Amino acid sequence: MNHFTICASKNDTHDIEEGILDTLAQGFVVEKNDSSYLLKSKGLFKKHQGAIHVIADDTNPDYFAKNIPGMMGFYHNIPFKDEQLKELVMIQISVFNTVIAVEMDKEITDEQMQLLIKLLSSIGGVGFLPDGTLLDQQGLVIVYPNGESGPSNFRPHACTKMINVQEATSAQGEARKNNTIAFLVEKGIPYVASLPQLPSVEDCAFKRQEDIAKRAVALLIAIQFACDVAQSGNIEDSREFFLNMLHKYNVQQFLTDNEKSFLQAQYPDAQEAVSIAWQYEAYWTLIWALGFVETLEFPDDVCDCDYAIQVVSSCETFEQFYAQIAMRSKEEILDEADKIYRLHWACVNSRINGQAAPLALNESVVMERRRGLFWMIDYHNEQWDTMSMDT
């Protein structure tokens, strides 16, 4: 093998350089190059060259957003003989925020591997061999790729920075999570047990019924304008019509900043129009929560756009629309938020691994449903336009 990767959970990366220079200097000439280190073996014969790349979530969060779900999916699919060990491994992967990737131009020798194990020990992480074998910080095997446990007495480690961002746990949140997992198992959809709980009802700052209703109407109007733009309609006529609709229902203050800019732009961007038009699916969750949609069906197809429009267009005033609301319980909304959260992980995991989404899940539908549901539960106080969509 000529690759070796160390993953760790660290508050900062300041001690990594010292570990690389002090440890690997015994067998290599080490030259620093920004966040990378060039390696040249000291031996007279069988010259080796390589590099070490240090990646941290502080400077490259997209790397972790893209790769951690894939890593969790890989180890989820390994048939662990010890299910408790599998859970510990999944917990550890979920808090990784630092990667030290070693690449050599030739096979790593036994002597070089011993130096890399010393580096692993100094950093305090987990070692990944190319075949999927995991090593603890002493170099002992945690698990083999066939699921057999190694001799390591492994326990996960998380730095305080990662612990502080972990979700608070509750019996209610665990029960909701387990119910969703049972649903996923029944349908044969992959999942990771270590994906965090959502907060309990008591810990969520739910949006008010009136705010959800006004946001739904404002969003629908923005979507209709976006559809006209995407279909190359008469922009000025359409703009005037929908601005009048916003005032008619008195919901203009419930547009997002992006939507306001889009409505006011002299030449609205066509790609932005498509993105806003997709938010029919987010709007669908709002009118579901308001009682206008009976069931949130499995997200493998788009919603009924004609009915979505009729829900509002059949009402002459906002008050008439509001009078028809039969608001769902907070528990129901949280149940659906938890379900869409874990379905989103399944979509991302499939995409990263070059596979079709299970049961023809439509990731765009899933993401927009998540936007609407997470906005209603006020998850992390995130704004509509900048929902993180992490998994």
Short mmCIF file of C-alpha atoms in Angstrom, two decimals:
data_model
loop_
_atom_site.label_atom_id
_atom_site.label_comp_id
_atom_site.label_asym_id
_atom_site.label_seq_id
_atom_site.Cartn_x
_atom_site.Cartn_y
_atom_site.Cartn_z
CA MET A 1 0.00 0.00 0.00
CA ASN A 2 1.14 3.57 -0.58
CA HIS A 3 -1.65 5.46 1.24
CA PHE A 4 -2.30 5.91 4.95
CA THR A 5 -4.88 8.27 6.45
CA ILE A 6 -5.24 9.56 9.98
CA CYS A 7 -8.56 11.09 11.06
CA ALA A 8 -8.96 12.88 14.35
CA SER A 9 -11.20 15.12 16.42
CA LYS A 10 -9.14 18.14 17.44
CA ASN A 11 -9.74 21.64 18.78
CA ASP A 12 -6.91 22.93 16.56
CA THR A 13 -4.13 21.64 14.30
CA HIS A 14 -1.19 23.50 15.84
CA ASP A 15 0.44 20.38 17.31
CA ILE A 16 0.17 18.39 14.07
CA GLU A 17 3.10 20.16 12.41
CA GLU A 18 5.30 19.46 15.42
CA GLY A 19 4.27 15.79 15.32
CA ILE A 20 5.04 15.50 11.60
CA LEU A 21 8.42 17.23 11.82
CA ASP A 22 9.59 15.48 15.00
CA THR A 23 8.31 11.98 14.21
CA LEU A 24 8.89 11.62 10.48
CA ALA A 25 12.26 13.37 10.52
CA GLN A 26 13.67 10.05 11.74
CA GLY A 27 13.13 8.53 8.31
CA PHE A 28 12.44 11.41 5.92
CA VAL A 29 13.60 14.83 4.90
CA VAL A 30 10.43 16.87 5.55
CA GLU A 31 9.73 20.15 3.75
CA LYS A 32 6.67 22.23 4.57
CA ASN A 33 4.57 23.64 1.70
CA ASP A 34 1.51 25.56 2.96
CA SER A 35 -0.80 22.94 4.52
CA SER A 36 1.17 20.08 2.95
CA TYR A 37 4.50 18.45 3.70
CA LEU A 38 6.84 16.93 1.12
CA LEU A 39 8.65 13.73 2.16
CA LYS A 40 11.92 12.30 0.83
CA SER A 41 13.38 9.13 2.29
CA LYS A 42 16.89 9.38 3.72
CA GLY A 43 18.10 5.97 2.55
CA LEU A 44 20.74 5.67 -0.18
CA PHE A 45 18.73 3.01 -1.96
CA LYS A 46 15.04 2.59 -2.80
CA LYS A 47 14.37 6.30 -2.66
CA HIS A 48 10.82 7.16 -1.64
CA GLN A 49 8.96 10.40 -2.11
CA GLY A 50 5.59 11.41 -0.85
CA ALA A 51 3.41 14.07 0.66
CA ILE A 52 1.23 14.68 3.68
CA HIS A 53 -1.89 16.82 3.33
CA VAL A 54 -3.56 18.28 6.42
CA ILE A 55 -7.25 19.09 6.05
CA ALA A 56 -9.27 20.77 8.82
CA ASP A 57 -12.94 21.67 8.97
CA ASP A 58 -12.10 25.25 9.93
CA THR A 59 -10.56 25.87 6.50
CA ASN A 60 -12.26 23.22 4.36
CA PRO A 61 -15.75 22.48 5.74
CA ASP A 62 -17.01 21.29 2.32
CA TYR A 63 -14.53 18.40 2.41
CA PHE A 64 -16.07 17.05 5.62
CA ALA A 65 -19.63 17.72 4.49
CA LYS A 66 -19.00 15.60 1.39
CA ASN A 67 -16.77 12.86 2.82
CA ILE A 68 -18.01 12.11 6.34
CA PRO A 69 -21.40 10.77 5.12
CA GLY A 70 -19.61 8.53 2.62
CA MET A 71 -17.25 7.25 5.31
CA MET A 72 -20.16 6.52 7.62
CA GLY A 73 -21.96 4.74 4.82
CA PHE A 74 -18.91 2.57 4.09
CA TYR A 75 -18.57 1.39 7.69
CA HIS A 76 -22.32 1.06 8.11
CA ASN A 77 -22.26 -1.51 5.31
CA ILE A 78 -19.45 -3.54 6.89
CA PRO A 79 -20.98 -6.58 8.67
CA PHE A 80 -19.54 -5.90 12.13
CA LYS A 81 -19.52 -8.97 14.35
CA ASP A 82 -19.81 -6.65 17.35
CA GLU A 83 -22.72 -4.22 16.95
CA GLN A 84 -21.63 -2.18 19.98
CA LEU A 85 -18.22 -1.65 18.36
CA LYS A 86 -19.96 -0.56 15.17
CA GLU A 87 -21.88 2.08 17.09
CA LEU A 88 -18.65 3.32 18.69
CA VAL A 89 -16.95 3.56 15.29
CA MET A 90 -19.91 5.47 13.86
CA ILE A 91 -19.85 7.90 16.79
CA GLN A 92 -16.12 8.45 16.26
CA ILE A 93 -16.51 9.13 12.54
CA SER A 94 -19.31 11.61 13.21
CA VAL A 95 -16.95 13.88 15.22
CA PHE A 96 -13.91 13.81 12.91
CA ASN A 97 -12.82 17.32 11.96
CA THR A 98 -9.18 16.77 10.94
CA VAL A 99 -7.58 14.56 8.27
CA ILE A 100 -3.87 13.83 7.75
CA ALA A 101 -3.53 12.05 4.41
CA VAL A 102 -0.21 10.37 3.56
CA GLU A 103 0.57 9.51 -0.07
CA MET A 104 3.80 7.76 -1.10
CA ASP A 105 5.06 7.08 -4.61
CA LYS A 106 6.01 3.50 -3.65
CA GLU A 107 4.89 0.83 -1.21
CA ILE A 108 5.18 1.99 2.39
CA THR A 109 7.90 -0.06 4.08
CA ASP A 110 7.59 -1.66 7.51
CA GLU A 111 10.02 0.92 8.94
CA GLN A 112 8.05 3.79 7.44
CA MET A 113 4.80 2.30 8.75
CA GLN A 114 6.23 2.29 12.27
CA LEU A 115 6.97 6.01 11.91
CA LEU A 116 3.41 6.63 10.69
CA ILE A 117 2.04 4.72 13.70
CA LYS A 118 4.13 6.98 15.95
CA LEU A 119 2.61 9.96 14.16
CA LEU A 120 -0.85 8.46 14.67
CA SER A 121 -0.11 8.08 18.38
CA SER A 122 1.16 11.65 18.71
CA ILE A 123 -1.95 13.04 17.01
CA GLY A 124 -4.36 10.78 18.88
CA GLY A 125 -6.55 9.77 15.98
CA VAL A 126 -7.71 6.71 14.08
CA GLY A 127 -5.69 5.17 11.23
CA PHE A 128 -7.34 4.10 7.99
CA LEU A 129 -5.69 1.51 5.74
CA PRO A 130 -6.71 1.40 2.06
CA ASP A 131 -8.64 -1.87 2.50
CA GLY A 132 -10.82 -0.34 5.24
CA THR A 133 -8.97 -1.71 8.27
CA LEU A 134 -9.13 0.71 11.21
CA LEU A 135 -6.27 1.19 13.67
CA ASP A 136 -6.41 2.83 17.09
CA GLN A 137 -3.79 5.36 18.17
CA GLN A 138 -1.46 2.57 19.33
CA GLY A 139 -1.66 0.93 15.90
CA LEU A 140 -3.87 -1.93 17.11
CA VAL A 141 -6.65 -3.08 14.80
CA ILE A 142 -10.13 -1.87 15.74
CA VAL A 143 -11.98 -3.73 12.99
CA TYR A 144 -11.07 -5.58 9.80
CA PRO A 145 -12.94 -5.01 6.52
CA ASN A 146 -14.78 -8.32 6.94
CA GLY A 147 -16.28 -7.08 10.21
CA GLU A 148 -14.03 -9.07 12.55
CA SER A 149 -12.99 -7.16 15.64
CA GLY A 150 -9.30 -6.53 16.28
CA PRO A 151 -7.44 -6.57 19.63
CA SER A 152 -8.00 -2.85 20.28
CA ASN A 153 -10.09 -1.82 23.28
CA PHE A 154 -11.42 1.10 21.26
CA ARG A 155 -13.31 4.04 22.70
CA PRO A 156 -14.22 7.13 20.65
CA HIS A 157 -12.63 10.48 21.36
CA ALA A 158 -14.13 13.91 20.65
CA CYS A 159 -12.53 17.30 21.20
CA THR A 160 -14.46 19.88 23.22
CA LYS A 161 -15.19 21.90 20.08
CA MET A 162 -17.07 18.96 18.57
CA ILE A 163 -18.75 17.99 21.83
CA ASN A 164 -20.14 21.51 22.16
CA VAL A 165 -21.90 21.27 18.80
CA GLN A 166 -23.40 17.83 19.42
CA GLU A 167 -27.13 17.75 19.85
CA ALA A 168 -28.65 17.51 23.29
CA THR A 169 -30.21 14.11 23.78
CA SER A 170 -33.60 13.25 25.21
CA ALA A 171 -35.76 10.18 25.64
CA GLN A 172 -38.30 11.78 23.30
CA GLY A 173 -35.65 12.47 20.65
CA GLU A 174 -34.29 8.93 20.91
CA ALA A 175 -37.77 7.43 20.55
CA ARG A 176 -38.47 9.59 17.49
CA LYS A 177 -35.12 8.61 15.96
CA ASN A 178 -35.79 4.91 16.61
CA ASN A 179 -39.24 5.14 15.02
CA THR A 180 -37.71 6.67 11.90
CA ILE A 181 -35.02 3.97 11.78
CA ALA A 182 -37.73 1.29 12.03
CA PHE A 183 -39.45 2.93 9.03
CA LEU A 184 -36.16 2.94 7.09
CA VAL A 185 -35.45 -0.70 7.95
CA GLU A 186 -38.93 -1.72 6.83
CA LYS A 187 -38.33 -0.08 3.45
CA GLY A 188 -34.75 -1.32 3.12
CA ILE A 189 -33.26 2.20 3.11
CA PRO A 190 -29.69 2.60 4.47
CA TYR A 191 -29.19 4.67 7.61
CA VAL A 192 -26.57 5.50 10.24
CA ALA A 193 -27.55 5.13 13.87
CA SER A 194 -25.07 7.84 14.90
CA LEU A 195 -26.83 10.61 12.96
CA PRO A 196 -27.91 12.92 15.84
CA GLN A 197 -31.34 13.20 17.34
CA LEU A 198 -33.45 16.23 16.61
CA PRO A 199 -34.37 18.30 19.68
CA SER A 200 -37.43 17.50 21.75
CA VAL A 201 -40.65 19.47 21.32
CA GLU A 202 -39.79 21.48 24.43
CA ASP A 203 -36.38 22.43 23.00
CA CYS A 204 -37.69 23.62 19.62
CA ALA A 205 -38.74 27.23 19.04
CA PHE A 206 -41.54 26.41 16.61
CA LYS A 207 -42.69 29.07 14.20
CA ARG A 208 -46.13 30.48 15.03
CA GLN A 209 -49.14 29.25 13.05
CA GLU A 210 -49.76 32.71 11.57
CA ASP A 211 -46.12 33.06 10.52
CA ILE A 212 -46.20 29.67 8.79
CA ALA A 213 -49.39 30.65 7.00
CA LYS A 214 -48.05 34.02 5.83
CA ARG A 215 -44.74 32.48 4.79
CA ALA A 216 -46.62 29.86 2.76
CA VAL A 217 -48.61 32.48 0.84
CA ALA A 218 -45.59 34.72 0.23
CA LEU A 219 -43.52 31.73 -0.94
CA LEU A 220 -46.20 30.55 -3.35
CA ILE A 221 -46.37 34.01 -4.93
CA ALA A 222 -42.56 34.11 -5.30
CA ILE A 223 -42.65 30.64 -6.85
CA GLN A 224 -45.26 31.70 -9.39
CA PHE A 225 -43.14 34.65 -10.48
CA ALA A 226 -40.11 32.34 -10.71
CA CYS A 227 -42.07 29.95 -12.94
CA ASP A 228 -42.93 32.82 -15.30
CA VAL A 229 -39.26 33.83 -15.45
CA ALA A 230 -38.15 30.23 -16.09
CA GLN A 231 -40.68 29.96 -18.92
CA SER A 232 -39.58 33.29 -20.46
CA GLY A 233 -42.89 35.02 -19.76
CA ASN A 234 -43.50 38.76 -19.83
CA ILE A 235 -41.37 39.77 -16.84
CA GLU A 236 -42.81 43.23 -16.20
CA ASP A 237 -46.44 42.14 -16.43
CA SER A 238 -45.74 39.14 -14.22
CA ARG A 239 -43.83 41.23 -11.70
CA GLU A 240 -46.65 43.76 -11.42
CA PHE A 241 -49.26 41.03 -11.03
CA PHE A 242 -47.43 39.17 -8.27
CA LEU A 243 -46.41 42.31 -6.38
CA ASN A 244 -50.12 43.17 -6.32
CA MET A 245 -50.85 39.67 -5.00
CA LEU A 246 -48.35 40.15 -2.18
CA HIS A 247 -50.14 43.33 -1.16
CA LYS A 248 -53.57 41.77 -1.61
CA TYR A 249 -52.74 39.07 0.95
CA ASN A 250 -50.52 41.45 2.98
CA VAL A 251 -47.61 39.01 3.15
CA GLN A 252 -44.80 40.97 1.45
CA GLN A 253 -42.83 41.09 4.72
CA PHE A 254 -42.64 37.28 4.68
CA LEU A 255 -40.47 37.13 1.57
CA THR A 256 -36.84 36.19 2.15
CA ASP A 257 -34.04 38.56 1.15
CA ASN A 258 -33.26 36.37 -1.87
CA GLU A 259 -36.88 36.46 -3.01
CA LYS A 260 -37.11 40.24 -2.61
CA SER A 261 -33.96 40.70 -4.70
CA PHE A 262 -35.27 38.29 -7.31
CA LEU A 263 -38.61 40.08 -7.59
CA GLN A 264 -36.92 43.46 -7.89
CA ALA A 265 -34.19 42.48 -10.36
CA GLN A 266 -34.44 44.10 -13.79
CA TYR A 267 -33.26 40.87 -15.36
CA PRO A 268 -34.08 38.01 -12.97
CA ASP A 269 -31.58 35.15 -13.17
CA ALA A 270 -32.97 32.06 -14.91
CA GLN A 271 -31.06 29.62 -12.70
CA GLU A 272 -32.30 31.39 -9.59
CA ALA A 273 -35.82 31.07 -11.02
CA VAL A 274 -35.40 27.29 -11.27
CA SER A 275 -34.10 27.09 -7.69
CA ILE A 276 -37.06 29.05 -6.35
CA ALA A 277 -39.52 27.03 -8.43
CA TRP A 278 -38.23 23.84 -6.80
CA GLN A 279 -39.40 25.28 -3.48
CA TYR A 280 -42.90 24.11 -4.33
CA GLU A 281 -41.74 21.09 -2.31
CA ALA A 282 -40.89 23.23 0.73
CA TYR A 283 -44.20 25.07 0.35
CA TRP A 284 -45.93 21.66 0.27
CA THR A 285 -44.63 20.89 3.79
CA LEU A 286 -45.99 24.24 5.03
CA ILE A 287 -49.50 23.63 3.73
CA TRP A 288 -49.28 20.04 5.02
CA ALA A 289 -48.51 21.40 8.50
CA LEU A 290 -51.42 23.84 8.11
CA GLY A 291 -53.75 20.92 7.36
CA PHE A 292 -54.35 21.46 3.63
CA VAL A 293 -52.47 18.29 2.60
CA GLU A 294 -53.56 15.01 4.13
CA THR A 295 -50.27 13.09 3.97
CA LEU A 296 -46.65 13.79 3.10
CA GLU A 297 -46.18 10.93 0.66
CA PHE A 298 -42.83 9.19 0.15
CA PRO A 299 -40.56 11.79 -1.56
CA ASP A 300 -39.93 10.00 -4.84
CA ASP A 301 -42.02 12.40 -6.96
CA VAL A 302 -42.97 16.07 -7.09
CA CYS A 303 -46.03 17.49 -5.40
CA ASP A 304 -49.38 18.36 -7.03
CA CYS A 305 -48.59 21.91 -8.19
CA ASP A 306 -52.14 22.61 -9.41
CA TYR A 307 -53.59 21.80 -6.00
CA ALA A 308 -50.74 23.70 -4.31
CA ILE A 309 -51.81 26.85 -6.16
CA GLN A 310 -55.53 26.29 -5.60
CA VAL A 311 -55.08 26.16 -1.81
CA VAL A 312 -54.35 29.91 -1.86
CA SER A 313 -55.92 31.09 -5.14
CA SER A 314 -59.36 29.87 -4.05
CA CYS A 315 -59.27 32.44 -1.22
CA GLU A 316 -59.96 36.13 -1.81
CA THR A 317 -58.14 37.27 1.31
CA PHE A 318 -55.50 36.01 3.69
CA GLU A 319 -58.15 35.90 6.42
CA GLN A 320 -60.23 33.51 4.33
CA PHE A 321 -57.20 31.27 3.81
CA TYR A 322 -56.30 31.45 7.51
CA ALA A 323 -59.79 30.48 8.62
CA GLN A 324 -59.44 27.08 6.91
CA ILE A 325 -56.28 26.04 8.77
CA ALA A 326 -56.29 22.85 10.85
CA MET A 327 -52.79 23.00 12.31
CA ARG A 328 -50.95 19.73 12.91
CA SER A 329 -49.31 19.00 16.23
CA LYS A 330 -45.70 19.88 16.94
CA GLU A 331 -45.01 16.18 17.44
CA GLU A 332 -46.22 15.36 13.92
CA ILE A 333 -44.05 18.08 12.41
CA LEU A 334 -40.98 16.88 14.32
CA ASP A 335 -41.66 13.28 13.26
CA GLU A 336 -41.61 14.32 9.61
CA ALA A 337 -38.52 16.49 10.13
CA ASP A 338 -36.66 13.53 11.64
CA LYS A 339 -37.75 11.27 8.79
CA ILE A 340 -36.66 13.69 6.04
CA TYR A 341 -33.34 14.28 7.83
CA ARG A 342 -32.46 10.59 7.67
CA LEU A 343 -33.82 10.19 4.14
CA HIS A 344 -31.53 13.06 3.11
CA TRP A 345 -28.55 11.15 4.50
CA ALA A 346 -29.58 8.13 2.40
CA CYS A 347 -29.70 10.33 -0.72
CA VAL A 348 -26.29 11.88 -0.06
CA ASN A 349 -24.74 8.51 0.78
CA SER A 350 -26.01 7.01 -2.48
CA ARG A 351 -24.80 9.96 -4.55
CA ILE A 352 -21.33 9.96 -3.00
CA ASN A 353 -20.99 6.23 -3.70
CA GLY A 354 -22.19 6.56 -7.29
CA GLN A 355 -25.39 4.62 -6.65
CA ALA A 356 -29.02 5.28 -7.46
CA ALA A 357 -30.98 6.65 -4.51
CA PRO A 358 -32.96 3.90 -2.70
CA LEU A 359 -36.58 3.46 -3.81
CA ALA A 360 -36.12 6.25 -6.38
CA LEU A 361 -35.87 8.95 -3.70
CA ASN A 362 -35.75 12.37 -5.35
CA GLU A 363 -32.96 14.28 -3.57
CA SER A 364 -34.24 17.67 -4.75
CA VAL A 365 -37.68 16.93 -3.29
CA VAL A 366 -36.07 15.68 -0.07
CA MET A 367 -33.90 18.78 0.31
CA GLU A 368 -36.79 21.19 -0.19
CA ARG A 369 -39.03 19.28 2.19
CA ARG A 370 -36.23 19.46 4.70
CA ARG A 371 -35.99 23.22 4.18
CA GLY A 372 -39.66 23.70 5.03
CA LEU A 373 -39.77 21.30 7.97
CA PHE A 374 -36.52 22.50 9.55
CA TRP A 375 -37.62 26.11 9.17
CA MET A 376 -40.87 25.36 11.00
CA ILE A 377 -39.07 23.74 13.95
CA ASP A 378 -36.53 26.61 13.88
CA TYR A 379 -33.62 24.18 13.80
CA HIS A 380 -30.45 26.00 14.96
CA ASN A 381 -32.21 29.27 14.13
CA GLU A 382 -31.16 28.83 10.49
CA GLN A 383 -32.64 31.11 7.87
CA TRP A 384 -34.72 29.88 4.93
CA ASP A 385 -32.21 30.86 2.23
CA THR A 386 -29.13 29.56 4.06
CA MET A 387 -30.28 26.22 5.50
CA SER A 388 -27.07 24.18 5.94
CA MET A 389 -28.47 20.83 4.65
CA ASP A 390 -25.65 18.92 6.38
CA THR A 391 -26.05 15.20 6.96
#
